[in-house]
Structures are given as structure tokens and as C-alpha cells.
Short mmCIF file of C-alpha atoms and ligand atoms in Angstrom, two decimals:
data_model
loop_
_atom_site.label_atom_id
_atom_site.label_comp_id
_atom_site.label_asym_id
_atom_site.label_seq_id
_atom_site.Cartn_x
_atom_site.Cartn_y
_atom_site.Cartn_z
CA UNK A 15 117.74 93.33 99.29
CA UNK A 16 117.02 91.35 95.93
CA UNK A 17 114.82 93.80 94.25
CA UNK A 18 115.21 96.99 92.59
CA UNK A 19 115.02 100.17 95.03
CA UNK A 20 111.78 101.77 95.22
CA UNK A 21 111.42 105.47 94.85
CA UNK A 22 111.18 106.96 98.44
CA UNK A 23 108.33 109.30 97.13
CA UNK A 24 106.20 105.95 98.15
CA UNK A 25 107.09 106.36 102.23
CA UNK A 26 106.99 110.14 102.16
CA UNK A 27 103.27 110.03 100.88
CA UNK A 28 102.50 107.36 103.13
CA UNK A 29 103.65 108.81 106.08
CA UNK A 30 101.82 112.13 104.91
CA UNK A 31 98.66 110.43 105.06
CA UNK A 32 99.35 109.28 108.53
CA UNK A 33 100.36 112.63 109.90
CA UNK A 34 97.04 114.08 108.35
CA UNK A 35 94.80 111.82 110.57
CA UNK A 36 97.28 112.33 113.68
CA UNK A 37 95.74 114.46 116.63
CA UNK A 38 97.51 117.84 117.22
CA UNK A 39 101.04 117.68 119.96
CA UNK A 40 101.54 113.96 119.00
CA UNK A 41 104.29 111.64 118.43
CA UNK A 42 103.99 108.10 116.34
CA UNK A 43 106.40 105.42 116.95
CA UNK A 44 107.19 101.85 115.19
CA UNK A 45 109.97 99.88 115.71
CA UNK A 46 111.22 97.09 113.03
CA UNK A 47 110.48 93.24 113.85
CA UNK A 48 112.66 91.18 116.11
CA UNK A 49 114.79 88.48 114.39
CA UNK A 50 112.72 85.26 115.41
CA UNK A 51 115.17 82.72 117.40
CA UNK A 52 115.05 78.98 116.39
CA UNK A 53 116.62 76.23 118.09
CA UNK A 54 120.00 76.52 119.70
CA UNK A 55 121.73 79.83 118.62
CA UNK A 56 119.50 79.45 115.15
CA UNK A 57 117.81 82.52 113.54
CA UNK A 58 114.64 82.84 111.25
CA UNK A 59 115.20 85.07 107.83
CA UNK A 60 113.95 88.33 108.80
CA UNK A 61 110.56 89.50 108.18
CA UNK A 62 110.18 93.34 108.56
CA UNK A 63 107.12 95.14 110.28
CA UNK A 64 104.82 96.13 107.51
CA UNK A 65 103.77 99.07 109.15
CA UNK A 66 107.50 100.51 109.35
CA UNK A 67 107.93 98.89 105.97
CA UNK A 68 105.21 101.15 104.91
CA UNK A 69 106.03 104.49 106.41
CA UNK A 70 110.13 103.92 105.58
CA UNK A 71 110.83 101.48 103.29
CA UNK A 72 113.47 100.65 105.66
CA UNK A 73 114.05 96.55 105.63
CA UNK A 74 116.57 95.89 107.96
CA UNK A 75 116.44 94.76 111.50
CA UNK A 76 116.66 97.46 115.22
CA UNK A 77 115.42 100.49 112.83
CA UNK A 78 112.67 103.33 114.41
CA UNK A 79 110.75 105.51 112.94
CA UNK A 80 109.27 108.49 115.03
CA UNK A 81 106.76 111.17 113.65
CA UNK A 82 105.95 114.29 115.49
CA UNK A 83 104.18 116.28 113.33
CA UNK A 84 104.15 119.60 114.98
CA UNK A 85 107.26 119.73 116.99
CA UNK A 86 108.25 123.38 116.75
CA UNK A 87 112.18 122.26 115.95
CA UNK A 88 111.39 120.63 111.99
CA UNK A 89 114.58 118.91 112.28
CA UNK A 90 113.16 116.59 114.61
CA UNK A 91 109.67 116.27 113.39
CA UNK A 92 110.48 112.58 111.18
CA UNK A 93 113.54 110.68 112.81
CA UNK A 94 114.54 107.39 111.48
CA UNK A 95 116.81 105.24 113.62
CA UNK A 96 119.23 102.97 112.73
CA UNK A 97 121.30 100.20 113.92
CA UNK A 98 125.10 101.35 113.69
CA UNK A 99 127.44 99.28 112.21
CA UNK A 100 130.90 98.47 113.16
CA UNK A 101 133.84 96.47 111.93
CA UNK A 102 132.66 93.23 113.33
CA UNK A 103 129.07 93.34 112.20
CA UNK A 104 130.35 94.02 108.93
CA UNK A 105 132.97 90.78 108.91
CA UNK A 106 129.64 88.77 110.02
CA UNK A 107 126.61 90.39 108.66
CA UNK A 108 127.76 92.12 105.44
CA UNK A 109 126.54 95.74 104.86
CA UNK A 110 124.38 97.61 107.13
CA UNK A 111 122.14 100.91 106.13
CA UNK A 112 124.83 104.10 106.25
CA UNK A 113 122.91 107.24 107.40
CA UNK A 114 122.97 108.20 103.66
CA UNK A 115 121.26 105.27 102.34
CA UNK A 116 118.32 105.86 105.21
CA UNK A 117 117.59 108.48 103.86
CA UNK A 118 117.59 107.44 99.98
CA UNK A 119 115.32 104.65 101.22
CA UNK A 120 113.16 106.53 103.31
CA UNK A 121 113.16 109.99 102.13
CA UNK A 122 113.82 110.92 105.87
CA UNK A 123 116.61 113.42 106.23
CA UNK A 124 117.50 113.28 110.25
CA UNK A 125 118.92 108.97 110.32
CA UNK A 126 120.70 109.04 113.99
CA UNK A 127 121.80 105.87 115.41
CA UNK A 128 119.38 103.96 117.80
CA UNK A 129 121.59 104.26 120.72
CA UNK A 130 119.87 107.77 120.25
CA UNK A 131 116.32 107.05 120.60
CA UNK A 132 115.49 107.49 124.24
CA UNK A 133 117.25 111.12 124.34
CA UNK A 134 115.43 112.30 121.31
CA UNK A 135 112.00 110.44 122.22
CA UNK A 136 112.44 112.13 125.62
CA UNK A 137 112.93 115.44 124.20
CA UNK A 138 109.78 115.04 121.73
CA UNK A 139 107.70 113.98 124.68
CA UNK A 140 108.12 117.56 126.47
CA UNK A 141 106.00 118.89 123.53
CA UNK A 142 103.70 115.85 123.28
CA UNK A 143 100.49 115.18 124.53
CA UNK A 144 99.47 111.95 122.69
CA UNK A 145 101.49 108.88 121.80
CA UNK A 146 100.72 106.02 118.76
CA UNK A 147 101.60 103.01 118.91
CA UNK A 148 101.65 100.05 116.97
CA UNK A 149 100.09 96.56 117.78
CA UNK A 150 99.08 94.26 115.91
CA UNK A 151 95.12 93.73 116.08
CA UNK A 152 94.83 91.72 112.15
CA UNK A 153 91.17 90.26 112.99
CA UNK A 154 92.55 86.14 112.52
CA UNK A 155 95.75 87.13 114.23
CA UNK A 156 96.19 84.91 117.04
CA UNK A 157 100.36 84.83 117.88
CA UNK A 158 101.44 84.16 121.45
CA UNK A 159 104.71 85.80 120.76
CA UNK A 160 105.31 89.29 121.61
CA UNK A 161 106.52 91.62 119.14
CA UNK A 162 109.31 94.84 119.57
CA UNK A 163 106.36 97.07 119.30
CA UNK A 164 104.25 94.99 122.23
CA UNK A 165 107.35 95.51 124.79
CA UNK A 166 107.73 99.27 123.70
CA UNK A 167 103.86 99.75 124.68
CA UNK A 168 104.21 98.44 128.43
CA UNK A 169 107.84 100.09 128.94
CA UNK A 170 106.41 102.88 127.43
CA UNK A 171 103.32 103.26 129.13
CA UNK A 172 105.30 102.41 132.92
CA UNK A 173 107.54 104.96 131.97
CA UNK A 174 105.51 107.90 130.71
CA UNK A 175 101.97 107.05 132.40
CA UNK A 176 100.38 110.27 132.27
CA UNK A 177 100.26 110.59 128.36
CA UNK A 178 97.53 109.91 126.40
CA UNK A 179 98.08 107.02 124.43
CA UNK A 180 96.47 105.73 120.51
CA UNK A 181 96.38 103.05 118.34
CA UNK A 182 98.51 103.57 115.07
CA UNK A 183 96.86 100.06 114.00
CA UNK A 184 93.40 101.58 113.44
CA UNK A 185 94.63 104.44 110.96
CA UNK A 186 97.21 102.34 109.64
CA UNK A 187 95.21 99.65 108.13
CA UNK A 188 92.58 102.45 106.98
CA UNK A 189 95.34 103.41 104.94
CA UNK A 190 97.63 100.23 103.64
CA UNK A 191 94.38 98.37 102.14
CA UNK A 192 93.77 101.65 99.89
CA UNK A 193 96.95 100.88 97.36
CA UNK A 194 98.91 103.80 95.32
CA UNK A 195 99.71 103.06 91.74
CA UNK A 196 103.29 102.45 93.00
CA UNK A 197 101.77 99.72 95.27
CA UNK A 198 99.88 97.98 92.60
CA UNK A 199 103.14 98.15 90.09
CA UNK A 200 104.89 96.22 93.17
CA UNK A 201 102.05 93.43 93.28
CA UNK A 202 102.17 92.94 89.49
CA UNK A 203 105.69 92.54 89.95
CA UNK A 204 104.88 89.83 92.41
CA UNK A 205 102.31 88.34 89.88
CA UNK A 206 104.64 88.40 87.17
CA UNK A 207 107.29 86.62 88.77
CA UNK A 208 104.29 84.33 90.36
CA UNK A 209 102.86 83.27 86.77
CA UNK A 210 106.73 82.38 85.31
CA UNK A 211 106.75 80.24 87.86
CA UNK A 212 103.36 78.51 86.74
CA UNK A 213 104.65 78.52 83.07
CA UNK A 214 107.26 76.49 83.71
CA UNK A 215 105.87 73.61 86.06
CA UNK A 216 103.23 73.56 83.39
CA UNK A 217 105.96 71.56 81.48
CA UNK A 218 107.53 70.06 84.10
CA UNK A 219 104.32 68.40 86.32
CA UNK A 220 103.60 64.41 85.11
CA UNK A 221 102.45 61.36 86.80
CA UNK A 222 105.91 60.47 88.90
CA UNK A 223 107.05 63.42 90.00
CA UNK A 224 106.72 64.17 93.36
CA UNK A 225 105.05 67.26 94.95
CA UNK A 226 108.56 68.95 96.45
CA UNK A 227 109.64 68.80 93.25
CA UNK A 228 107.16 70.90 92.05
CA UNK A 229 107.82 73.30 94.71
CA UNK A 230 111.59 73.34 94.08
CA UNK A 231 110.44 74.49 90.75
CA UNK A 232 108.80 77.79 91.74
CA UNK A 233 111.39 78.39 94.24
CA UNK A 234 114.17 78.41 92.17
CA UNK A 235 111.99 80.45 89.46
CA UNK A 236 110.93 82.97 92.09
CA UNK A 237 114.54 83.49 93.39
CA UNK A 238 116.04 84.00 89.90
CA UNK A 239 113.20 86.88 89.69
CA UNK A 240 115.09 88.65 92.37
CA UNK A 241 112.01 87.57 94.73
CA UNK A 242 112.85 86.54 98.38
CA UNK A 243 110.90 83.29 97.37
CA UNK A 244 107.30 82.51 98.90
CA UNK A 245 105.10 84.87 99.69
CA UNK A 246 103.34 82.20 102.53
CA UNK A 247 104.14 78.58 102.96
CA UNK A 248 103.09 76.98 99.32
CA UNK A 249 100.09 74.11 99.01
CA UNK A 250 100.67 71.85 96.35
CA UNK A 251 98.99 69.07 96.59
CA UNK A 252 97.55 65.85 94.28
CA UNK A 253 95.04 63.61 94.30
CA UNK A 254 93.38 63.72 97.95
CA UNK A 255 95.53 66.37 99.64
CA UNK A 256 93.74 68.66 97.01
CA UNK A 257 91.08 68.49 99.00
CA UNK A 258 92.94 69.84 102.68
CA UNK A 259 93.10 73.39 102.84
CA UNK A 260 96.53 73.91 104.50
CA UNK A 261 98.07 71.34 102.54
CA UNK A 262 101.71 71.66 103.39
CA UNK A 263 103.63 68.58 103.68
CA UNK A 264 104.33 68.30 100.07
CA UNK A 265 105.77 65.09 99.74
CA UNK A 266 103.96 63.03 98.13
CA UNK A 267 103.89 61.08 94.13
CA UNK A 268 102.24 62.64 91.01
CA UNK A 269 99.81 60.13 90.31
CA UNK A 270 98.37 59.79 86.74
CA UNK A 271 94.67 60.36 86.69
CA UNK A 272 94.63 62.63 89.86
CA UNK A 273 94.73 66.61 90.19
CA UNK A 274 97.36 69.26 91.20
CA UNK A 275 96.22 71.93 93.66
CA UNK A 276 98.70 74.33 94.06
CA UNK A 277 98.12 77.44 96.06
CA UNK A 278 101.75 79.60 95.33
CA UNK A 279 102.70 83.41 95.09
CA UNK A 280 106.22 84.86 94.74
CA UNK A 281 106.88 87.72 96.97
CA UNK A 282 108.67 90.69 95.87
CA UNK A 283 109.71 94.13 97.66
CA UNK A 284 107.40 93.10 100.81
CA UNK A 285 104.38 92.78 98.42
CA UNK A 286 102.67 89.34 97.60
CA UNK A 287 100.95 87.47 94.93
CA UNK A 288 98.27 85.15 96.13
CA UNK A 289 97.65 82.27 93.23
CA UNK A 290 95.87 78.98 93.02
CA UNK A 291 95.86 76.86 90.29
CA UNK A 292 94.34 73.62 90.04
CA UNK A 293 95.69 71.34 87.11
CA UNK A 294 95.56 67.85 85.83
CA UNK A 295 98.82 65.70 86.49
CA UNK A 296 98.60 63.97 83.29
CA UNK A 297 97.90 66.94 81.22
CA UNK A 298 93.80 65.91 80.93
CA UNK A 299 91.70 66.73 82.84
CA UNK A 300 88.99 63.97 83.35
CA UNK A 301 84.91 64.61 82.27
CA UNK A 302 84.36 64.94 86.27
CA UNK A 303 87.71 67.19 87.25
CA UNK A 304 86.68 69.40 84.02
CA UNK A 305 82.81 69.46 85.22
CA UNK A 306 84.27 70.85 88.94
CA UNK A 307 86.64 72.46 87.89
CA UNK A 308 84.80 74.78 85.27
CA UNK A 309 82.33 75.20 88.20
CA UNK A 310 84.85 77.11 90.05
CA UNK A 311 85.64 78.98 87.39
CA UNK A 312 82.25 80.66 87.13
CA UNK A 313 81.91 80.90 90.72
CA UNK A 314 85.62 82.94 90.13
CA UNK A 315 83.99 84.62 87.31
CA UNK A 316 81.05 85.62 89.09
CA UNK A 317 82.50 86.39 92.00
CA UNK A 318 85.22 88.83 90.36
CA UNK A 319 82.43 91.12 88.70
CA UNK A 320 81.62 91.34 92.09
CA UNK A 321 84.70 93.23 93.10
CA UNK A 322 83.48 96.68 92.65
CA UNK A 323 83.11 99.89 94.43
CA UNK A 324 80.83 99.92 96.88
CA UNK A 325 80.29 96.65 97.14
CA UNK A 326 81.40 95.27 101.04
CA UNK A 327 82.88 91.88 102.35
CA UNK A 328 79.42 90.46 103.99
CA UNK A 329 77.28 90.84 101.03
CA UNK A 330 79.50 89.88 98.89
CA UNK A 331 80.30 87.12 100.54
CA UNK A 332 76.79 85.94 101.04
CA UNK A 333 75.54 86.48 97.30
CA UNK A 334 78.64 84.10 96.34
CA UNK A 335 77.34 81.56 98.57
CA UNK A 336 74.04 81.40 96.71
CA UNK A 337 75.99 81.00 93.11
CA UNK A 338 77.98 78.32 94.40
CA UNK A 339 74.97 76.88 95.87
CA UNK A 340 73.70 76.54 92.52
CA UNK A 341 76.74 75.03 90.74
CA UNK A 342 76.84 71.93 93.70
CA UNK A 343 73.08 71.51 93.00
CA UNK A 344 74.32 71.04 89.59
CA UNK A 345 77.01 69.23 90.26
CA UNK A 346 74.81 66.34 92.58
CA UNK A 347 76.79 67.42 95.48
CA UNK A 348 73.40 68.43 97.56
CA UNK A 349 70.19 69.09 97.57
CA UNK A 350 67.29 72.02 97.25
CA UNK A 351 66.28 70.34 100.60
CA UNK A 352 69.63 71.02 101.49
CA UNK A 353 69.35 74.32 100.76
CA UNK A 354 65.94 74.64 102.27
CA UNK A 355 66.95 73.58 105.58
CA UNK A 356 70.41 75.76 105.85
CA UNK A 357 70.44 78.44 108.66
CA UNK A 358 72.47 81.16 108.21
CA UNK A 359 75.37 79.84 110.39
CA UNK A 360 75.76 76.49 108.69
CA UNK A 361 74.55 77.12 104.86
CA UNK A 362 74.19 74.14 102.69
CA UNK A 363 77.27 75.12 100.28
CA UNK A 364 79.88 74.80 103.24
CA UNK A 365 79.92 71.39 103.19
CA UNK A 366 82.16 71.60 99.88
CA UNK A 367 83.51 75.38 100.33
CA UNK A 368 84.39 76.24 103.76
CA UNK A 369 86.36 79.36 103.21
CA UNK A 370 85.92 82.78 102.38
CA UNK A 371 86.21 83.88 98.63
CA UNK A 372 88.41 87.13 98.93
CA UNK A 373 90.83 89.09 101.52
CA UNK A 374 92.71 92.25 100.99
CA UNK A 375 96.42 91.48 99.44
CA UNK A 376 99.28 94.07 99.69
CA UNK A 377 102.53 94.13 102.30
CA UNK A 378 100.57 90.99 104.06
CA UNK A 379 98.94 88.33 102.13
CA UNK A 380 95.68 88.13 104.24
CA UNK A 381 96.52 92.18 104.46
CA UNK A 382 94.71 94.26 106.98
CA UNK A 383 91.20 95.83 106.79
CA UNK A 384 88.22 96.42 108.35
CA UNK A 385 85.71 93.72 106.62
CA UNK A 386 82.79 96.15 106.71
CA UNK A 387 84.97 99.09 104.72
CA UNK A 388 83.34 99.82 101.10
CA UNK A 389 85.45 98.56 98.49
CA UNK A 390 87.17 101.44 96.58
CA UNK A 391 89.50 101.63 93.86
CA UNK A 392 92.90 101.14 94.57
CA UNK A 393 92.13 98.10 96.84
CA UNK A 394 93.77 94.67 96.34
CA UNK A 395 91.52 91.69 96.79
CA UNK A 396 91.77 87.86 96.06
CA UNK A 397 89.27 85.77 94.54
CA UNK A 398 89.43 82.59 95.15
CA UNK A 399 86.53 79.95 95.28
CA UNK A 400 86.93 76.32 95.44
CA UNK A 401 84.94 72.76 95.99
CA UNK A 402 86.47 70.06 97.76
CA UNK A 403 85.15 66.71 97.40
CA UNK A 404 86.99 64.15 99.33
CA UNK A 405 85.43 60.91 98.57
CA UNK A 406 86.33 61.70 94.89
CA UNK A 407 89.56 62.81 95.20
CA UNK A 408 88.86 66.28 93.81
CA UNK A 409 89.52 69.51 94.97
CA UNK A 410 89.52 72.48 92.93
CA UNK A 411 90.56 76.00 93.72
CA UNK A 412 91.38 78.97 91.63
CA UNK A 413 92.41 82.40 92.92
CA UNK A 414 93.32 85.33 91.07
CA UNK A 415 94.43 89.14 92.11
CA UNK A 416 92.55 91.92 91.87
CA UNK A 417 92.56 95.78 91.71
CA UNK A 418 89.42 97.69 92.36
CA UNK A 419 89.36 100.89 89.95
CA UNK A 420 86.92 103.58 89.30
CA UNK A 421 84.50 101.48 86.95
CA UNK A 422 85.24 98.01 88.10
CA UNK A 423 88.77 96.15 88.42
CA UNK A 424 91.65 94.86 86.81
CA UNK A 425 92.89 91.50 87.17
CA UNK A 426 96.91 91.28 88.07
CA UNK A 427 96.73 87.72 86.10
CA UNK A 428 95.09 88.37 83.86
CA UNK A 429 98.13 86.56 82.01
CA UNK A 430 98.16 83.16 84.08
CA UNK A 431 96.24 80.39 82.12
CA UNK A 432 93.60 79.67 83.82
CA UNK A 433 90.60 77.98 81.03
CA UNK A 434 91.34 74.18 81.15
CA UNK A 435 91.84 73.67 77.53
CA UNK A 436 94.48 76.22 77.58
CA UNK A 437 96.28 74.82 80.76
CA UNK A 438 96.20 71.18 78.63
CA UNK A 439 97.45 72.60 75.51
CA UNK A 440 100.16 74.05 77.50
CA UNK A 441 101.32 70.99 79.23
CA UNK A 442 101.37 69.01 76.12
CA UNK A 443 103.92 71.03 74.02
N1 LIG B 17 97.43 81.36 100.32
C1 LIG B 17 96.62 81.83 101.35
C2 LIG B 17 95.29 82.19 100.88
O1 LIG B 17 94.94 81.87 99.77
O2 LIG B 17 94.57 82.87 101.55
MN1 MN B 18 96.24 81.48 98.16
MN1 MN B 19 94.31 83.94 99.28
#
């Protein structure tokens, strides 16, 4: 792994709080991700489960983690299994976990080899009535591709039928979008990194250069930050392709006169940062961009004081639509007879922001969460308005990071330029 080791207190108090909502004479399971194939004999870069992430810290490939909280033998009450290593994998691969360094990274003291699970799972099961498992159910996921945890559910269930069986997903994500201070040091980290990344192609974006470049720019920054790189595929794009949301071609000219949209985060230790920033390529912006784009920047202002406890995702959502409402009346983009003949499916403002303005942020960058759950302090949202206006070549979006506390929030970028006179006086020293 790039970054620096986190302190396995982290997983120990996570899986804590997933034991305390477990049922009594149960067992939890999660299994790692599988190594997504490509073409040919071709691998993806691996991509850990967050859940196991979460309970272990573990980020390596064929790990388990089981959790049976009352199993009268405490030895075997957390088990983390690993892959074992041998002379070849090490000639290929490099360095696998050593029992040892399971436990320093997951603060679980029985690490067996998987070639051990079915014995010990077998064994648990004798003193088990219930079994979790984990699925993913994220409310936009939509993946045809079965995961580890999907083929240990039917095998599972056509092997043990007469259990009960529960959904870790449910508890889990009750728990994940609630971050520990730990947690919210991790996703400054990733904001950090994320805003050194803006400083520099501050000074390096000019009418000529073309958009890759730009995002060989953050790459390289990110990477030197001991970041794995993106934290989602990067947007960055100028003049029209500001104005399409999943931008992600990236290859096209600068132009002079036009704006830079560029939706980036760095990733670091499994967390994300989730950024836009919306600049002008010539290092003005024009009386129209600067009219828009200030726009969004109230909407983003508004919409942040927003982000307090109690508040929930629906109204929030909906009293954001009515202060953006106003700014495109203001802007000439509709009408008040717009307005007045909206129905609440197709409201007048969606014509120039179709998106929602916030989603949880943590281990996944649209993290999970029920959208009705009160916001409370510790949770991680974005904020992120925009207006995109085709036939002028604008589109304007601006997202920060933000931690719900006690008596309001804090903003994680608080430190990335963001008023347009600042981002110009940057990009002309
Ligand atoms: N970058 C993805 C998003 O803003 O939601
Ligand atoms: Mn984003
Ligand atoms: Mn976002």
C-alpha cells in the first residue's frame, strides 16, 4: 500500500459497532473483492470490498473476515483469513500479508490461512443460528457482475438451508455514513492531496493545452502524495463538454475564451475526495462565465448552511431547488411562468441542473446511506450545485466536502480557491 498504516483501533471499533447490532448465536461473514479480469489473461488494479475494508483494514485480495460474537471458544469469535503465500507468488506478486501483519492491520489476533475457512465456518455454524451476509444493495447500484460475496450467499444458502439468514448491508451502511474522527482525518488527507493537485494546474491550464494534459497533471500530483491516484474516473472538460455531466473523454484543446470544468478527487487509504472546480482557460473569466459562475457559488453557499443536523436528503434537496430557481430567473435562463407551471416531477430549474446537490462521501464516493436518515455529525456529504447552459458554452459546477458536527459543519476545503478573483489571481502569477 502507498499510504501510511492506519491504527487498527479504527477496525476494532468498527467491528464493535457491528457486533452490538448483531442478533444473539450469529455469525457475520465478508469476503474481499475478486480481481476484475480484462481482456485476454489481463487484470484490473484491485479494488477492495469496503465493507471488509471497514471491519479489517485488510487490502489485499482472497482475505475473510468472520464474526461470531458469542461463540463460547473466544479464540474463534473474530477470524481473519488470509491468502498464503508461497515462493512463487512471492517471485510474481511481491509480498503478501504474514499472519503477523493481519493482525497489526486488523487488530484481529486468530489470521489462519483461507484454505481454513470451511472447517472453521463449519465448526461456528454448530453454535449458530443466524448468518450475515454481505450484498451489495447501494440504491443507484446497477452491476451485472457478481461479486465473491454474491456466490458465497447461494453456495451458502444450498449448503446450510435451514439457517436463518440477514443482511450485513442494512447495518453496515447505518454505520459507515456516521464517520469517526479517524475517518474524517483520512478524507482530509484525500482533500489535501486533492487541492495540491488544483494548485498546480492553476499554473499550468492556458488556451492550447489539451484536456489529458490537465489530467496527467493531477495524476502525477496525486501519486507523488502516496495516493493510489483517482478517486472515480476524472471530468475535465472545456468549452461545451462543460456542460455533459460524465464528461470523460478528455481529449480535447484549451481554447482561449472558454471554461474548464473539472470534477477530480485524489483517493487515499480507501477514502475519497469529491472536487469540482470550474475555471477560466485564459485566466478571466468573462462578464457572463463570472455572472454563472458566482450563481453557483451561492447556490453552494446556500446549500452548505444547509448541511446540518437534522436536516434530511428530500427537503433539503427540494428547498435548494427553489434557490436555484431564483438565481436562473436571474440569470434569464426561465421564467416565473416557468416556475408556475412546474409539477413536482419535472420542476422548472432541471432544465439547467439535473442532478442532485449532495451524497454521502467516505470508503465510496457516492458512499452508502439511507436518503431519508437525519443528518448527524460525523457524516460526510458533498455539495455540489451546477448550471449547464449548452447553447452558451457554459457549464459551471462547484463541489466541496463536508463534515456535519454538533453545531453545523466543517468544510474539508475549506483551503481550495474557490472565489473567482482568487482563482484569476492565482493563474496569473
Ligand atoms: N464525481 C462524482 C460526483 O460528483 O458525484
Ligand atoms: Mn464530483
Ligand atoms: Mn460528488
Amino acid at each position: 500500500m502507498k499510504y501510511d498504516r492506519i491504527n487498527n483501533d479504527l477496525f476494532t471499533r468498527n467491528r464493535k459497532k457491528l457486533v452490538a447490532r448483531m442478533k444473539p448465536r450469529s455469525v457475520a461473514i465478508v469476503h474481499s473483492n475478486d480481481i476484475m479480469p480484462t481482456n485476454a489473461d489481463g487484470y484490473m488494479g484491485f479494488m477492495q470490498n469496503s465493507n471488509l475494508f471497514y471491519l479489517t483494514g485488510v487490502d489485499q485480495e482472497e482475505s475473510i473476515v468472520l464474526i461470531a460474537p458469542d461463540f463460547p471458544d473466544e479464540e474463534l469469535r473474530e477470524v481473519l483469513f488470509l491468502r498464503e503465500t508461497n515462493e512463487e507468488i512471492s517471485i510474481w506478486e511481491g509480498h503478501k500479508l504474514t499472519k503477523g501483519e493481519g493482525l497489526e492491520t486488523s487488530g484481529i489476533s486468530n489470521v489462519k490461512w483461507n484454505t481454513e475457512f470451511e472447517k472453521v465456518f463449519y465448526t461456528i455454524l454448530a453454535e449458530c443460528d443466524n448468518i450475515y451476509l454481505e450484498s451489495n444493495e447501494h440504491i443507484r447500484s446497477a452491476s451485472l457482475v457478481e461479486t465473491k460475496n454474491t456466490r458465497f450467499i447461494r453456495a451458502c444458502q444450498a449448503q446450510y438451508p435451514l439457517y436463518n439468514y440477514e443482511r450485513l448491508f442494512p447495518i453496515l451502511q447505518d454505520l459507515r455514513c456516521v464517520k469517526s474522527q479517524v475517518e474524517i482525518d483520512l478524507l482530509q488527507q484525500a482533500c489535501a492531496i486533492t487541492e495540491k493537485g488544483f494548485r498546480r494546474i492553476l499554473k499550468f491550464v492556458k488556451p492550447g493545452v489539451m484536456e489529458y494534459e490537465v489530467e496527467a497533471e493531477y495524476l502525477h500530483e496525486f501519486v507523488r502524495n502516496r495516493s493510489k491516484g483517482f478517486a472515480y474516473e476524472p471530468i475535465i472538460g472545456g468549452g461545451g463538454n462543460s456542460c455533459v455531466l460524465h464528461y470523460l473523454n478528455n481529449n480535447e484543446e484549451l481554447k482561449d475564451g472558454d471554461i474548464l470544468l473539472m470534477d477530480v478527487g485524489a483517493e487515499y487509504a480507501n477514502y475519497n475526495a469529491d472536487m469540482t472546480r470550474t475555471i477560466p482557460v485564459n485566466g478571466k473569466f468573462s462578464d457572463r462565465q463570472r455572472q454563472v459562475y458566482n450563481a453557483v457559488l451561492r447556490v453552494k453557499n446556500a446549500a452548505t448552511d444547509l448541511l446540518n443536523p437534522g436536516n434530511r436528503i428530500p427537503e433539503y434537496h427540494a428547498e435548494i431547488g427553489k434557490i436555484m430557481e431564483k438565481e436562473l430567473v436571474d440569470l434569464g435562463l426561465i421564467t416565473m411562468d416557468d416556475i408556475k407551471n412546474e409539477t413536482p416531477e419535472r420542476p422548472a430549474y432541471k432544465k439547467y441542473f439535473m442532478h442532485g446537490t449532495s451524497h454521502h462521501l467516505g470508503i465510496d464516493v457516492h458512499d452508502v446511506a439511507s436518503i431519508y436518515k437525519v443528518f448527524e455529525p460525523g457524516m460526510v456529504f458533498t455539495v455540489e450545485p451546477g448550471i449547464y447552459i449548452p447553447e452558451e458554452n457554459i457549464g459551471v459546477r462547484i463541489e466541496d466536502d463536508i463534515v456535519i458536527t454538533e453545531d453545523g459543519h466543517i468544510n474539508l476545503m475549506k483551503n481550495i480557491p474557490i472565489e473567482a478573483e482568487e482563482i484569476e489571481e492565482i493563474m496569473h502569477q
